[in-house]
């Protein structure tokens, strides 16, 4: 499709996969972990904060959706700035501010202040949430892009494993303490747990200092000298020798073709932001792009919107008293007994139970994510990507339907896991396909808009589950389980 922009891929293929790609995958994989911690980690932090914040179920759902709302509100702005200022430039600044906001959020004392700080955290975590994969893709040729991106997203599984693993230490009797610092602020273990979620982001920040700007971006803005210097650095790190004259000539051709496509600035910044995105909604991109955004909405609703409730739901099942034999998933969750997640503000008791017993199930979810990413990486060598999408979506839908009816504990557990994990893995595959399909000058904007729809799905899913699952559990699950089938029908028409 972009035959006139293939010179870069030719040079990158000649240089080959090496130390730069491993270092970049580790650095940006840690950023992916950081993004997951600050968006999905609230699934553990939120229920643990119920007693301190005196939250009812709808307030808890709103807190869980806060970071996603922040991502939605800021995504396109960061996409626009990224295509103007650079990938690394944005990453360093958004990581720094996001860490500050995340740290402050752990010491809030009311629903309003907690929501505001989690919302601000979402605004700045939006940067690494899509810029990281854009940045990584621009060090890769098309032949290895999908597989390298899949490895980077594998850190999602590490994040899903890290969160419950660390939480299992903080939510033990050894760490069960209360320290009154101010009149309204009580330090408890969940606040310090939230601080540990920032560790991958802090490490990634320092690793990122050792990386240059994206070479593709530098060529796009006409900085030939800078782009050549980065490519020279990549060649020396990977092969031990500088670029050949033929490779330099190829890169000069690539730079000339790419710079022509750069948009001219307008006096009106809003007009410029809109006009810069318009190529995505014209031929030849419009059909694929709109379809991808629709599918991203569904994937976000399942993997993040429903997935953010996974720890709380499994904890509730494991803490339920009495026999659970021959009971469906919904019956175990919502047969009458007093539980803090069902209480309203007026019903709260002084000694509330915000304990957790579901971390083994959360660790299984994290391990499943890691396993699925490795399976997908291997299948990319053997199976067409479209077939992987359709089969995975049908399997996810089947697990959703099964979750409504099955009564066996382990079948319920793995039905729930595959219901949310398969769409989670597909987000990375669809993102990789999108990066291959669109040119460099709109790549960041294309990915941020599609992931914005993914976050919208997460917000809708998180609030819908919080609002309706306790009163209409089966209908809620049935509605969500139908969505992967609709997405599979859309995927059948996309040129993956």
PDB file of N, CA, C and O in Angstrom, residues 51-78:
ATOM      1  N   UNK A  51     -14.109   1.271  52.343  1.00  0.00           N
ATOM      2  CA  UNK A  51     -14.336   1.655  53.743  1.00  0.00           C
ATOM      3  C   UNK A  51     -13.825   3.065  54.035  1.00  0.00           C
ATOM      4  O   UNK A  51     -14.526   3.876  54.634  1.00  0.00           O
ATOM      5  N   UNK A  52     -12.599   3.356  53.581  1.00  0.00           N
ATOM      6  CA  UNK A  52     -12.018   4.671  53.840  1.00  0.00           C
ATOM      7  C   UNK A  52     -12.795   5.778  53.146  1.00  0.00           C
ATOM      8  O   UNK A  52     -13.004   6.861  53.718  1.00  0.00           O
ATOM      9  N   UNK A  53     -13.204   5.531  51.915  1.00  0.00           N
ATOM     10  CA  UNK A  53     -13.886   6.555  51.126  1.00  0.00           C
ATOM     11  C   UNK A  53     -15.410   6.542  51.324  1.00  0.00           C
ATOM     12  O   UNK A  53     -16.091   7.461  50.864  1.00  0.00           O
ATOM     13  N   UNK A  54     -15.916   5.494  51.960  1.00  0.00           N
ATOM     14  CA  UNK A  54     -17.357   5.324  52.173  1.00  0.00           C
ATOM     15  C   UNK A  54     -18.096   5.410  50.841  1.00  0.00           C
ATOM     16  O   UNK A  54     -18.972   6.256  50.621  1.00  0.00           O
ATOM     17  N   UNK A  55     -17.716   4.490  49.950  1.00  0.00           N
ATOM     18  CA  UNK A  55     -18.258   4.485  48.596  1.00  0.00           C
ATOM     19  C   UNK A  55     -19.424   3.519  48.479  1.00  0.00           C
ATOM     20  O   UNK A  55     -19.403   2.430  49.050  1.00  0.00           O
ATOM     21  N   UNK A  56     -20.441   3.918  47.705  1.00  0.00           N
ATOM     22  CA  UNK A  56     -21.463   2.954  47.319  1.00  0.00           C
ATOM     23  C   UNK A  56     -21.083   2.354  45.971  1.00  0.00           C
ATOM     24  O   UNK A  56     -20.054   2.698  45.372  1.00  0.00           O
ATOM     25  N   UNK A  57     -21.914   1.451  45.445  1.00  0.00           N
ATOM     26  CA  UNK A  57     -21.544   0.707  44.250  1.00  0.00           C
ATOM     27  C   UNK A  57     -21.372   1.609  43.032  1.00  0.00           C
ATOM     28  O   UNK A  57     -20.444   1.438  42.239  1.00  0.00           O
ATOM     29  N   UNK A  58     -22.257   2.590  42.850  1.00  0.00           N
ATOM     30  CA  UNK A  58     -22.146   3.471  41.687  1.00  0.00           C
ATOM     31  C   UNK A  58     -20.918   4.359  41.794  1.00  0.00           C
ATOM     32  O   UNK A  58     -20.249   4.631  40.794  1.00  0.00           O
ATOM     33  N   UNK A  59     -20.603   4.823  42.992  1.00  0.00           N
ATOM     34  CA  UNK A  59     -19.392   5.628  43.173  1.00  0.00           C
ATOM     35  C   UNK A  59     -18.147   4.796  42.883  1.00  0.00           C
ATOM     36  O   UNK A  59     -17.193   5.285  42.264  1.00  0.00           O
ATOM     37  N   UNK A  60     -18.162   3.523  43.296  1.00  0.00           N
ATOM     38  CA  UNK A  60     -17.040   2.636  43.012  1.00  0.00           C
ATOM     39  C   UNK A  60     -16.877   2.444  41.503  1.00  0.00           C
ATOM     40  O   UNK A  60     -15.762   2.479  40.971  1.00  0.00           O
ATOM     41  N   UNK A  61     -17.997   2.256  40.797  1.00  0.00           N
ATOM     42  CA  UNK A  61     -17.946   2.109  39.339  1.00  0.00           C
ATOM     43  C   UNK A  61     -17.379   3.366  38.685  1.00  0.00           C
ATOM     44  O   UNK A  61     -16.601   3.292  37.721  1.00  0.00           O
ATOM     45  N   UNK A  62     -17.758   4.525  39.204  1.00  0.00           N
ATOM     46  CA  UNK A  62     -17.266   5.793  38.651  1.00  0.00           C
ATOM     47  C   UNK A  62     -15.766   5.949  38.874  1.00  0.00           C
ATOM     48  O   UNK A  62     -15.035   6.403  37.981  1.00  0.00           O
ATOM     49  N   UNK A  63     -15.304   5.566  40.068  1.00  0.00           N
ATOM     50  CA  UNK A  63     -13.867   5.618  40.347  1.00  0.00           C
ATOM     51  C   UNK A  63     -13.107   4.698  39.396  1.00  0.00           C
ATOM     52  O   UNK A  63     -12.048   5.046  38.864  1.00  0.00           O
ATOM     53  N   UNK A  64     -13.657   3.514  39.162  1.00  0.00           N
ATOM     54  CA  UNK A  64     -12.993   2.556  38.277  1.00  0.00           C
ATOM     55  C   UNK A  64     -12.914   3.076  36.839  1.00  0.00           C
ATOM     56  O   UNK A  64     -11.978   2.751  36.102  1.00  0.00           O
ATOM     57  N   UNK A  65     -13.894   3.877  36.443  1.00  0.00           N
ATOM     58  CA  UNK A  65     -13.922   4.399  35.075  1.00  0.00           C
ATOM     59  C   UNK A  65     -13.170   5.717  34.932  1.00  0.00           C
ATOM     60  O   UNK A  65     -12.973   6.187  33.805  1.00  0.00           O
ATOM     61  N   UNK A  66     -12.741   6.322  36.040  1.00  0.00           N
ATOM     62  CA  UNK A  66     -12.179   7.680  36.010  1.00  0.00           C
ATOM     63  C   UNK A  66     -10.963   7.792  35.098  1.00  0.00           C
ATOM     64  O   UNK A  66     -10.854   8.719  34.288  1.00  0.00           O
ATOM     65  N   UNK A  67     -10.015   6.861  35.225  1.00  0.00           N
ATOM     66  CA  UNK A  67      -8.803   6.937  34.401  1.00  0.00           C
ATOM     67  C   UNK A  67      -9.129   6.784  32.924  1.00  0.00           C
ATOM     68  O   UNK A  67      -8.542   7.454  32.069  1.00  0.00           O
ATOM     69  N   UNK A  68     -10.077   5.904  32.614  1.00  0.00           N
ATOM     70  CA  UNK A  68     -10.474   5.734  31.217  1.00  0.00           C
ATOM     71  C   UNK A  68     -11.105   7.006  30.667  1.00  0.00           C
ATOM     72  O   UNK A  68     -10.894   7.368  29.503  1.00  0.00           O
ATOM     73  N   UNK A  69     -11.897   7.687  31.496  1.00  0.00           N
ATOM     74  CA  UNK A  69     -12.473   8.963  31.061  1.00  0.00           C
ATOM     75  C   UNK A  69     -11.379   9.986  30.783  1.00  0.00           C
ATOM     76  O   UNK A  69     -11.456  10.747  29.806  1.00  0.00           O
ATOM     77  N   UNK A  70     -10.349  10.020  31.624  1.00  0.00           N
ATOM     78  CA  UNK A  70      -9.234  10.926  31.394  1.00  0.00           C
ATOM     79  C   UNK A  70      -8.509  10.615  30.100  1.00  0.00           C
ATOM     80  O   UNK A  70      -8.122  11.525  29.351  1.00  0.00           O
ATOM     81  N   UNK A  71      -8.337   9.328  29.807  1.00  0.00           N
ATOM     82  CA  UNK A  71      -7.687   8.920  28.557  1.00  0.00           C
ATOM     83  C   UNK A  71      -8.507   9.374  27.354  1.00  0.00           C
ATOM     84  O   UNK A  71      -7.964   9.887  26.367  1.00  0.00           O
ATOM     85  N   UNK A  72      -9.825   9.207  27.439  1.00  0.00           N
ATOM     86  CA  UNK A  72     -10.698   9.600  26.332  1.00  0.00           C
ATOM     87  C   UNK A  72     -10.588  11.097  26.068  1.00  0.00           C
ATOM     88  O   UNK A  72     -10.478  11.539  24.922  1.00  0.00           O
ATOM     89  N   UNK A  73     -10.609  11.880  27.138  1.00  0.00           N
ATOM     90  CA  UNK A  73     -10.611  13.339  26.991  1.00  0.00           C
ATOM     91  C   UNK A  73      -9.301  13.876  26.408  1.00  0.00           C
ATOM     92  O   UNK A  73      -9.303  14.928  25.758  1.00  0.00           O
ATOM     93  N   UNK A  74      -8.199  13.164  26.628  1.00  0.00           N
ATOM     94  CA  UNK A  74      -6.902  13.722  26.221  1.00  0.00           C
ATOM     95  C   UNK A  74      -6.241  12.994  25.062  1.00  0.00           C
ATOM     96  O   UNK A  74      -5.242  13.484  24.524  1.00  0.00           O
ATOM     97  N   UNK A  75      -6.771  11.845  24.666  1.00  0.00           N
ATOM     98  CA  UNK A  75      -6.063  10.999  23.694  1.00  0.00           C
ATOM     99  C   UNK A  75      -5.748  11.727  22.397  1.00  0.00           C
ATOM    100  O   UNK A  75      -4.607  11.706  21.919  1.00  0.00           O
ATOM    101  N   UNK A  76      -6.763  12.372  21.803  1.00  0.00           N
ATOM    102  CA  UNK A  76      -6.492  12.970  20.500  1.00  0.00           C
ATOM    103  C   UNK A  76      -5.514  14.132  20.605  1.00  0.00           C
ATOM    104  O   UNK A  76      -4.683  14.352  19.722  1.00  0.00           O
ATOM    105  N   UNK A  77      -5.593  14.863  21.713  1.00  0.00           N
ATOM    106  CA  UNK A  77      -4.634  15.961  21.921  1.00  0.00           C
ATOM    107  C   UNK A  77      -3.211  15.419  21.943  1.00  0.00           C
ATOM    108  O   UNK A  77      -2.307  15.957  21.287  1.00  0.00           O
ATOM    109  N   UNK A  78      -2.990  14.329  22.693  1.00  0.00           N
ATOM    110  CA  UNK A  78      -1.650  13.752  22.748  1.00  0.00           C
ATOM    111  C   UNK A  78      -1.244  13.201  21.390  1.00  0.00           C
ATOM    112  O   UNK A  78      -0.068  13.280  21.007  1.00  0.00           O
TER     113      UNK A  78
END
